[in-house]
Coordinates of C-alpha atoms in Angstrom, one line a residue:
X1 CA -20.0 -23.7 -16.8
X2 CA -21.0 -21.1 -19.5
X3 CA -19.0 -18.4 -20.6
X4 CA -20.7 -15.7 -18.5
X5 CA -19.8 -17.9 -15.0
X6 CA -16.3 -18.4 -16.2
X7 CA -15.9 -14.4 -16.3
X8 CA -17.8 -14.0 -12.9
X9 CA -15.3 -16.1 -11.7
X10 CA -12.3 -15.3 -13.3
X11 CA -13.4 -11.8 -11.9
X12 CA -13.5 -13.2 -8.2
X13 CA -10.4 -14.8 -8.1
X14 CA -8.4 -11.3 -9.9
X15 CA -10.4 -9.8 -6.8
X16 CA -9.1 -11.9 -4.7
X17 CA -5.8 -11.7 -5.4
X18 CA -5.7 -8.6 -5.7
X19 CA -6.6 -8.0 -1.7
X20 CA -4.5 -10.3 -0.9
X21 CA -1.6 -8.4 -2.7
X22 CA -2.7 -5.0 -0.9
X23 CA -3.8 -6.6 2.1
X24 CA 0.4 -8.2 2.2
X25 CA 1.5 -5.0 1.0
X26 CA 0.1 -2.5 3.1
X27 CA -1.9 -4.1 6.3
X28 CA 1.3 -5.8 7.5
X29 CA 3.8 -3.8 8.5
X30 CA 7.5 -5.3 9.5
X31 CA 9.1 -2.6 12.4
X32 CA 12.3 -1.5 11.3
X33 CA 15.4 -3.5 12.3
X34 CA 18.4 -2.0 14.1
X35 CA 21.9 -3.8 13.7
X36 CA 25.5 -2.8 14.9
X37 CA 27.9 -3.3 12.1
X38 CA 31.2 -2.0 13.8
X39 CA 32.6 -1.6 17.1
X40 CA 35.8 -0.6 17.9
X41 CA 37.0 0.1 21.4
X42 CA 40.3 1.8 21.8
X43 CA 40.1 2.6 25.4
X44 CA 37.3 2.2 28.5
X45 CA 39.5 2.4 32.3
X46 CA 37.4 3.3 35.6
X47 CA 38.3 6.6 37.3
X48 CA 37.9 6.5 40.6
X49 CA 36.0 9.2 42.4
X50 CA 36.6 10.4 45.9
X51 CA 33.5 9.3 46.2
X52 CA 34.2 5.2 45.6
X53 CA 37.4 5.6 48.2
X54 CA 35.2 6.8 51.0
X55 CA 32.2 3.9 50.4
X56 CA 30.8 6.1 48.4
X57 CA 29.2 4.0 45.2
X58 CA 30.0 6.3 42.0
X59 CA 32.5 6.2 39.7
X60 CA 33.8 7.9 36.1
X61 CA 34.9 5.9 33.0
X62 CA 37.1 7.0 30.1
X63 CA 36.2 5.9 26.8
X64 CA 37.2 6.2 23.1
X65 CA 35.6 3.6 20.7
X66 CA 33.3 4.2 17.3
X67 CA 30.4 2.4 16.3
X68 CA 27.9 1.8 13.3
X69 CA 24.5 1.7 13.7
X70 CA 22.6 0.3 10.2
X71 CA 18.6 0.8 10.4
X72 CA 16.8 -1.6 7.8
X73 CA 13.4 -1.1 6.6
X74 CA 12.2 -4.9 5.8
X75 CA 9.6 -4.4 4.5
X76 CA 8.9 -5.1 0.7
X77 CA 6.3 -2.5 -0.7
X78 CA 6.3 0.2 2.0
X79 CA 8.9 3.1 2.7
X80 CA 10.0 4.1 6.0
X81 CA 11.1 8.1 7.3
X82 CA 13.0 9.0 10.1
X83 CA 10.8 11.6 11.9
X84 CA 13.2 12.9 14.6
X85 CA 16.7 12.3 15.9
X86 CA 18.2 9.4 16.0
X87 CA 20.0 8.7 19.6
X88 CA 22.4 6.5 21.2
X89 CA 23.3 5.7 24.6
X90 CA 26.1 2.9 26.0
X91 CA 25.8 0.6 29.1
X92 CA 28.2 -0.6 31.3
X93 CA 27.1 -3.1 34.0
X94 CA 23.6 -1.8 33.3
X95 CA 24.3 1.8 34.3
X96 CA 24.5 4.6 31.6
X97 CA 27.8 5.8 31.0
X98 CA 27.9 7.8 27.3
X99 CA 25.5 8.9 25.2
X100 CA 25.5 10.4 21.4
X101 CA 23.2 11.6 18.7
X102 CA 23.6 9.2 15.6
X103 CA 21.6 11.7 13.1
X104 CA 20.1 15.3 14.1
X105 CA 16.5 15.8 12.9
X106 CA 15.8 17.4 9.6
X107 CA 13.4 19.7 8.4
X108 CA 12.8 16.7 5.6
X109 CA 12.1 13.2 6.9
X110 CA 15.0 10.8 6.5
X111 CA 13.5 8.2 3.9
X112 CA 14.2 4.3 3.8
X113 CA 13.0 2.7 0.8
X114 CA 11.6 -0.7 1.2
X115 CA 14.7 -3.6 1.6
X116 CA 16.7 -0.5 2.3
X117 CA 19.2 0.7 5.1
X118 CA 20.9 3.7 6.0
X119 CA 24.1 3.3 8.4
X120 CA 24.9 6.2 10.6
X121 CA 28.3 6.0 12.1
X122 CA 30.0 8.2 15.0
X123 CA 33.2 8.4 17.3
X124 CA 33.2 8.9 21.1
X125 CA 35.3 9.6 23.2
X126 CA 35.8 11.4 26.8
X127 CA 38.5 11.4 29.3
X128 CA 36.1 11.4 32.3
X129 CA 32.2 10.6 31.8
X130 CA 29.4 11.6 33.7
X131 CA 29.3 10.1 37.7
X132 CA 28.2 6.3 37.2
X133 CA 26.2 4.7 39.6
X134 CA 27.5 1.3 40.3
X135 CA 28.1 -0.7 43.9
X136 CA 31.5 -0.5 44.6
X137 CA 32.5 -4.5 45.0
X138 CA 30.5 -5.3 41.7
X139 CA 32.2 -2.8 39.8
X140 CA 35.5 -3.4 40.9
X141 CA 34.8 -7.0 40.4
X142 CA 33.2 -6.8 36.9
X143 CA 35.9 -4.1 35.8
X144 CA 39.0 -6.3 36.6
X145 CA 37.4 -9.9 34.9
X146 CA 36.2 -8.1 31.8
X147 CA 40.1 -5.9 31.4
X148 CA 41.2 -9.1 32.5
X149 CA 39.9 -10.8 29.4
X150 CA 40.5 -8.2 27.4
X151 CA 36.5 -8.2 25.9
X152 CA 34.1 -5.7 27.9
X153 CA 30.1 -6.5 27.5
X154 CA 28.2 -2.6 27.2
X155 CA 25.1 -2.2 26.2
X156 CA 23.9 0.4 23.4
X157 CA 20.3 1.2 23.3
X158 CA 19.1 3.0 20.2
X159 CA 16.4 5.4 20.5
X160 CA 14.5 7.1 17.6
X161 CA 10.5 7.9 15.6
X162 CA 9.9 6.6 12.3
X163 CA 6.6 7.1 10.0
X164 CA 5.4 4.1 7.8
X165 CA 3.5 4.8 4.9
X166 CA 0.4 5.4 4.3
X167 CA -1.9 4.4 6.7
X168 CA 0.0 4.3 10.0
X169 CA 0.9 7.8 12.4
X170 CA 4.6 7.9 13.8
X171 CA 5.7 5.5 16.5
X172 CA 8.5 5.4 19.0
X173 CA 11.4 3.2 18.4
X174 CA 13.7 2.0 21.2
X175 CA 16.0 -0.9 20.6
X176 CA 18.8 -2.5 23.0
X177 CA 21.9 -4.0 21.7
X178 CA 24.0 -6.7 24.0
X179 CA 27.8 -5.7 22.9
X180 CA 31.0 -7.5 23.0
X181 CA 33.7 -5.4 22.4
X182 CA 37.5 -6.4 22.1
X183 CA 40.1 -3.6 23.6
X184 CA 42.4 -2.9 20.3
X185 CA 45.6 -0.6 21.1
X186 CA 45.7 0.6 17.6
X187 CA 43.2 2.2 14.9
X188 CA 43.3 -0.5 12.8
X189 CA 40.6 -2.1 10.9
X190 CA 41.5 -5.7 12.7
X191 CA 39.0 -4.9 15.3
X192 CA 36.2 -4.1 13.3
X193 CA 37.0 -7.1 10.9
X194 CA 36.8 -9.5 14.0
X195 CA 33.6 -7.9 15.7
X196 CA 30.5 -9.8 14.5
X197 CA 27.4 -7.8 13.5
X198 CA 24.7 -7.7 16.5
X199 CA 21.4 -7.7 16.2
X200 CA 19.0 -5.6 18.2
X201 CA 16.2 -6.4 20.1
X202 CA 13.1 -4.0 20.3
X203 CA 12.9 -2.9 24.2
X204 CA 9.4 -1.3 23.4
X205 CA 7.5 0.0 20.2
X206 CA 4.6 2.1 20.9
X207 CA 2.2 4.5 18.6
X208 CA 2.9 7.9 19.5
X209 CA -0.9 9.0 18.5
X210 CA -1.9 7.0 22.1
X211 CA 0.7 9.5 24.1
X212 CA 0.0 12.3 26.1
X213 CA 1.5 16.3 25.9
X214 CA 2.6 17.2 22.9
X215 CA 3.5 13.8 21.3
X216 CA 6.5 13.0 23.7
X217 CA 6.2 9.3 25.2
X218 CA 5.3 8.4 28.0
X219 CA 8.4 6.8 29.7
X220 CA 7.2 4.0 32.6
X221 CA 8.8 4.1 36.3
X222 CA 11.6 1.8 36.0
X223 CA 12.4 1.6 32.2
X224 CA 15.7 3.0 30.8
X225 CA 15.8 7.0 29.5
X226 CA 17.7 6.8 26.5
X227 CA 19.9 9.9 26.0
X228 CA 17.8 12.9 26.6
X229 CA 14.6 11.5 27.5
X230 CA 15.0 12.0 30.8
X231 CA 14.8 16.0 30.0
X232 CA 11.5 15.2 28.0
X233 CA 10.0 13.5 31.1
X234 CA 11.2 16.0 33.4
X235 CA 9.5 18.7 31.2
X236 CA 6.1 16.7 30.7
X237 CA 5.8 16.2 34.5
X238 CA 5.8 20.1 34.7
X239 CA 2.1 21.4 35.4
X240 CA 0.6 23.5 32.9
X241 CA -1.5 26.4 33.3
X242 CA -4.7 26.2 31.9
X243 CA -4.2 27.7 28.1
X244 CA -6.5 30.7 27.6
X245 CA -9.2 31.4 25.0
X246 CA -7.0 32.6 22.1
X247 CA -4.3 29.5 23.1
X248 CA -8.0 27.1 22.9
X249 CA -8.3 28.4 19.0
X250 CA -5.1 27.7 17.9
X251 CA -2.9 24.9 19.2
X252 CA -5.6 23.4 21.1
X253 CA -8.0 23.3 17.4
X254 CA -5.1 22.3 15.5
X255 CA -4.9 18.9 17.4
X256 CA -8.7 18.3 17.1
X257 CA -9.4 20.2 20.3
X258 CA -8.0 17.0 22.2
X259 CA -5.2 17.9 25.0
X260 CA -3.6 14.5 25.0
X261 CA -2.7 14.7 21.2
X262 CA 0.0 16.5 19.9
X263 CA -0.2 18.7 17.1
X264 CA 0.0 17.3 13.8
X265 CA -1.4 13.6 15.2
X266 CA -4.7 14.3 14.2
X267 CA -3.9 15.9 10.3
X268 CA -2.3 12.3 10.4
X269 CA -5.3 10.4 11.3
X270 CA -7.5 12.1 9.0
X271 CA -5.0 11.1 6.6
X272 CA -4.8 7.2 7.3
X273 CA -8.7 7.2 7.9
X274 CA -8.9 8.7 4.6
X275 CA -6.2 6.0 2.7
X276 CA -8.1 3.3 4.7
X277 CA -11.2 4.8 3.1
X278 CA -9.5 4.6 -0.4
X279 CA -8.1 1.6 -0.2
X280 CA -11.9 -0.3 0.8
X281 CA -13.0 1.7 -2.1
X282 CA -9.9 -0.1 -4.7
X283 CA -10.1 -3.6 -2.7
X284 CA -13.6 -3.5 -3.3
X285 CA -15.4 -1.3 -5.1
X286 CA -13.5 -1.1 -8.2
X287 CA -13.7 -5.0 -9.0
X288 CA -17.8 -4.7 -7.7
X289 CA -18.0 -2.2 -10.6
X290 CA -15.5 -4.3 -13.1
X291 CA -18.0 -7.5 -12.4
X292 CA -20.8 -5.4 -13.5
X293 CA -19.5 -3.3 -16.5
X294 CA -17.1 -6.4 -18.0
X295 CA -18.6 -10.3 -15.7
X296 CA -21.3 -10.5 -18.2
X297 CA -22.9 -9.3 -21.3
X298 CA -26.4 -9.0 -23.2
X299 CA -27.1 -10.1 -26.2
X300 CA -27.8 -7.2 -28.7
X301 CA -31.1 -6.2 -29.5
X302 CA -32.5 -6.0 -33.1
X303 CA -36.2 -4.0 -33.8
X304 CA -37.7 -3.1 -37.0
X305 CA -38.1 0.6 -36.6
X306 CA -39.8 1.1 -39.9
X307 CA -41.5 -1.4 -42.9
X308 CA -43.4 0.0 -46.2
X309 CA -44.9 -2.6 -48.3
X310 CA -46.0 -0.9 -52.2
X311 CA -46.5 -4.2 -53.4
X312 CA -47.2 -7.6 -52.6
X313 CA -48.7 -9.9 -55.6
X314 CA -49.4 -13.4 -56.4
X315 CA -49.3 -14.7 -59.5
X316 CA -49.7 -17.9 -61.9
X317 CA -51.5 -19.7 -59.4
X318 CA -52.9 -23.4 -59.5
X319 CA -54.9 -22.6 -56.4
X320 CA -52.1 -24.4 -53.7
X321 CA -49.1 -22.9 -54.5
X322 CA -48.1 -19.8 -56.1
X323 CA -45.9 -19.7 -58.6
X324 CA -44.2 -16.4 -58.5
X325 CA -44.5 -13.6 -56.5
X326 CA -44.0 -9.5 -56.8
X327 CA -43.1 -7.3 -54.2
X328 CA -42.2 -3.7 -53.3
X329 CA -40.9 -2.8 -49.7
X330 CA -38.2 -1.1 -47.4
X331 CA -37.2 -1.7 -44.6
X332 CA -35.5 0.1 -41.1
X333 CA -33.5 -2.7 -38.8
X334 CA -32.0 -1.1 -35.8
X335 CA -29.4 -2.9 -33.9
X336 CA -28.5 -2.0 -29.9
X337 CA -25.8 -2.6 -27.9
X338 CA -27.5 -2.6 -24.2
X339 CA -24.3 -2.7 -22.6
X340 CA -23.0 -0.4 -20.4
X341 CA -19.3 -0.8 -21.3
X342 CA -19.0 -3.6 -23.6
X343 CA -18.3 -2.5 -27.0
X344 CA -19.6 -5.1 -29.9
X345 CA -18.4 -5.2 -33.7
X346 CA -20.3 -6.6 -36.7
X347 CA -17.7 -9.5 -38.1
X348 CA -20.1 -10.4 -41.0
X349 CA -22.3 -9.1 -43.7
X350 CA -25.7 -8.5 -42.1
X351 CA -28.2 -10.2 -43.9
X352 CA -31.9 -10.7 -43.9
X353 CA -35.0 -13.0 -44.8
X354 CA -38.9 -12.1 -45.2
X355 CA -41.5 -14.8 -45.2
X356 CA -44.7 -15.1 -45.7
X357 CA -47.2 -17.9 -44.5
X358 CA -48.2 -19.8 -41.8
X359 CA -45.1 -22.2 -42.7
X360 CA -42.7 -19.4 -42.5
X361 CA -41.7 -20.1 -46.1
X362 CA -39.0 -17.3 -47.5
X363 CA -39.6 -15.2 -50.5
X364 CA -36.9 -12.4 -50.2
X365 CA -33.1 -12.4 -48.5
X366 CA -31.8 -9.2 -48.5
X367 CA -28.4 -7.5 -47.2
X368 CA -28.7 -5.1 -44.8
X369 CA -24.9 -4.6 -43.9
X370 CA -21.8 -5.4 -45.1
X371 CA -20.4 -7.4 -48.3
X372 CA -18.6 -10.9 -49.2
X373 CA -15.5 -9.1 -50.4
X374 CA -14.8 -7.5 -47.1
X375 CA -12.3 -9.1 -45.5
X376 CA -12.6 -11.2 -41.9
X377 CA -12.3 -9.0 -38.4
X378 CA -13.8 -6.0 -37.0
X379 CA -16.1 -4.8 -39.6
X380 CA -18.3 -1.9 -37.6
X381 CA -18.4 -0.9 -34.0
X382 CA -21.2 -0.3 -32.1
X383 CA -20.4 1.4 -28.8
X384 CA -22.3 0.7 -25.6
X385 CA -26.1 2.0 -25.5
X386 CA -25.9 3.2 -28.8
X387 CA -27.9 1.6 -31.9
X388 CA -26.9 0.7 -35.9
X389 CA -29.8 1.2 -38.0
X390 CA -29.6 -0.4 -41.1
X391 CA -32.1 0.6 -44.0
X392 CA -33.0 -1.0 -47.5
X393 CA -35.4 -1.5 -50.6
X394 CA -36.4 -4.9 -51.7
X395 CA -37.7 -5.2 -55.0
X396 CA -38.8 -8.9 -57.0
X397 CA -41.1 -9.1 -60.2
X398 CA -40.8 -12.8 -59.4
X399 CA -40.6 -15.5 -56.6
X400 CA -37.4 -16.9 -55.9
X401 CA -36.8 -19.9 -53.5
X402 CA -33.7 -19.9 -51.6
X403 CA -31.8 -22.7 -50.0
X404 CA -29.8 -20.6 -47.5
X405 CA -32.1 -19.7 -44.3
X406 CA -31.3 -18.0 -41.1
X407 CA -32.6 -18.8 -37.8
X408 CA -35.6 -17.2 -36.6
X409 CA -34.7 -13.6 -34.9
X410 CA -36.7 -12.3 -32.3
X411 CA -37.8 -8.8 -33.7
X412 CA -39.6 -6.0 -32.1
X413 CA -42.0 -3.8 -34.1
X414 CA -41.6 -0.3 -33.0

């Protein structure tokens, strides 16, 4: 393999890599990962209601516990922002019993650097919660064996929008975490220390851009609300009147003039088709144009740009061979650099032979450029598509042979 193929593929393989680097950077994203840290329960009894002593089938609880709630952004290049509040809502025998607001939305996204986290921890507590549906035998049941054993099993689902970088729009976030809590009688640190850090387990993750009315989600018949979302739903189900001419030319232009997106979805997919646009243009056209400018190079080119001969005599000849030889000339060698972003440096005097004859035998070597006491290295840069000329006088009353003879060089007349 010659030196030009080497570079070509030396070239490749950089490009190569590099896509790949991008590719594992950027086109794979990791969803964020919800764990529970702490839990400490302090008290949870069943009120009864009127309602549970007459067949009815809802009841109250009282609660006071604390949790910590640590969202992880595993991903290793790309950052992650919290777009909107961040809420919480506990489970007990698959009804909803409590629900809290973990962080309040900013006017500045919540950022999570890549391998970061961010904990948010709260304290709840009520003597009488909302009415829980349950059936009255499995609650009581349930109740007495999980007071019994002193450990009750709750549920906490965590509900929340996040923003990855770059390319993608904001998606919805809803996790559920399976809980087993110990009942402590004191506010010590002995319950946390014994309660094991839970994992979450995504209950759905959709992209918020494919949602309808004003970027809330679309919640499916049957799947848990988390906190508020029943409120959302309620309010998206509400008909709308058509919006009017002046409504048409502002919030409906401002989403792309598409009723189903909400406002500021489509600023963000101009945005990521714009990166995605960048980023084709670095993963591939910038080493297509450093292949061209550096995967291989041309040779310079060297053309006699002007020659004046005032004398050229033989003399002392036997009729064969002549014996010495006058001459009078000057001469113009140009030198070009036909690269387009290669730079090339003279390392060594520049020298010169004439000849004369059909048996290219040399009468004159001249210098064009350069000296022997210079030392080694860069001795004269010619930049890309740009040309050296190099001029001199050769002058001889006699002929000289020399033993020193440089290859051939293809010349140009000009």
């Amino acid at each position: 393999m010659n030196i030009k193929g080497a570079i070509h593929l030396c070239c490749a393989l950089a490009s190569l890599a590099l896509l790949a680097v991008l590719l594992a950077a950027y086109g794979v994203v990791v969803p964020v990962r919800v764990t529970v840290v702490e839990a400490s329960l302090w008290r949870l009894d069943l009120v009864a209601a009127p309602a549970l002593h007459n067949g009815g089938d809802t009841a109250r609880l009282a609660y006071n516990l604390s949790l910590a709630v640590a969202v992880r952004n595993p991903n290793w290049v790309m950052s992650v922002w919290r777009t909107a509040p961040l809420d919480a809502e506990l489970r007990f025998a698959g009804r909803p019993f409590a629900g809290v607001q973990l962080a309040a939305g900013a006017d500045r996204p919540d950022r999570i650097r890549a391998h970061g986290k961010k904990v948010y921890s709260v304290s709840l507590s009520a003597s009488e919660s909302a009415p829980l549906a349950l059936e009255r035998d499995a609650a009581a049941a349930e109740f007495a064996r999980e007071i019994a054993a002193g450990v009750f099993e709750l549920e906490l689902v965590v509900a929340g929008m996040v923003k990855y970088q770059v390319l993608y729009p904001r998606r919805w976030l809803e996790v559920r975490c399976p809980l087993k809590v110990s009942l402590s009688k004191l506010k010590t640190a002995t319950a946390a220390a014994a309660f094991a850090i839970v994992e979450c387990v995504p209950a759905f993750d959709v992209d918020v851009a494919r949602d309808k009315l004003t970027g809330i989600i679309e919640i499916q018949e049957g799947r848990a609300l988390p906190l508020q979302l029943a409120a959302r739903q309620q309010k998206k189900k509400t008909p709308k009147s058509p919006p009017t001419s002046s409504e048409q030319n502002t919030a409906w232009h401002r989403s792309c003039a598409r009723p189903n997106m909400a406002e500021g979805d489509c600023c963000e997919k101009l945005c990521g088709v714009c990166c995605v646009l960048s980023l084709f243009i670095i993963i591939f056209g910038l080493p297509v144009i450093l292949i061209a400018a550096y995967g291989g190079y041309d040779t310079v080119e060297v053309t006699v740009e002007d020659a004046s001969l005032g004398r050229l005599v033989l003399a002392g000849s036997n009729g064969t061979t002549p014996s010495s030889l006058s001459y009078n000339l000057s001469l113009a060698v140009a030198v070009r650099n036909p690269n387009s972003a290669i730079h090339v440096w003279r390392t060594a005097p520049l020298d010169a032979e004439l000849r004369l004859g059909d048996g290219d035998r040399p009468f004159a070597l001249v210098r064009l450029a350069g000296a022997e006491e210079e030392p080694e290295g860069r001795k004269e840069l010619i930049r890309p598509k740009r040309s050296a000329v190099y001029r001199v006088v050769a002058v001889a009353v006699a002929f000289a042979r020399f033993e020193h003879t440089l290859p051939p060089q293809a010349c140009v007349y000009v």
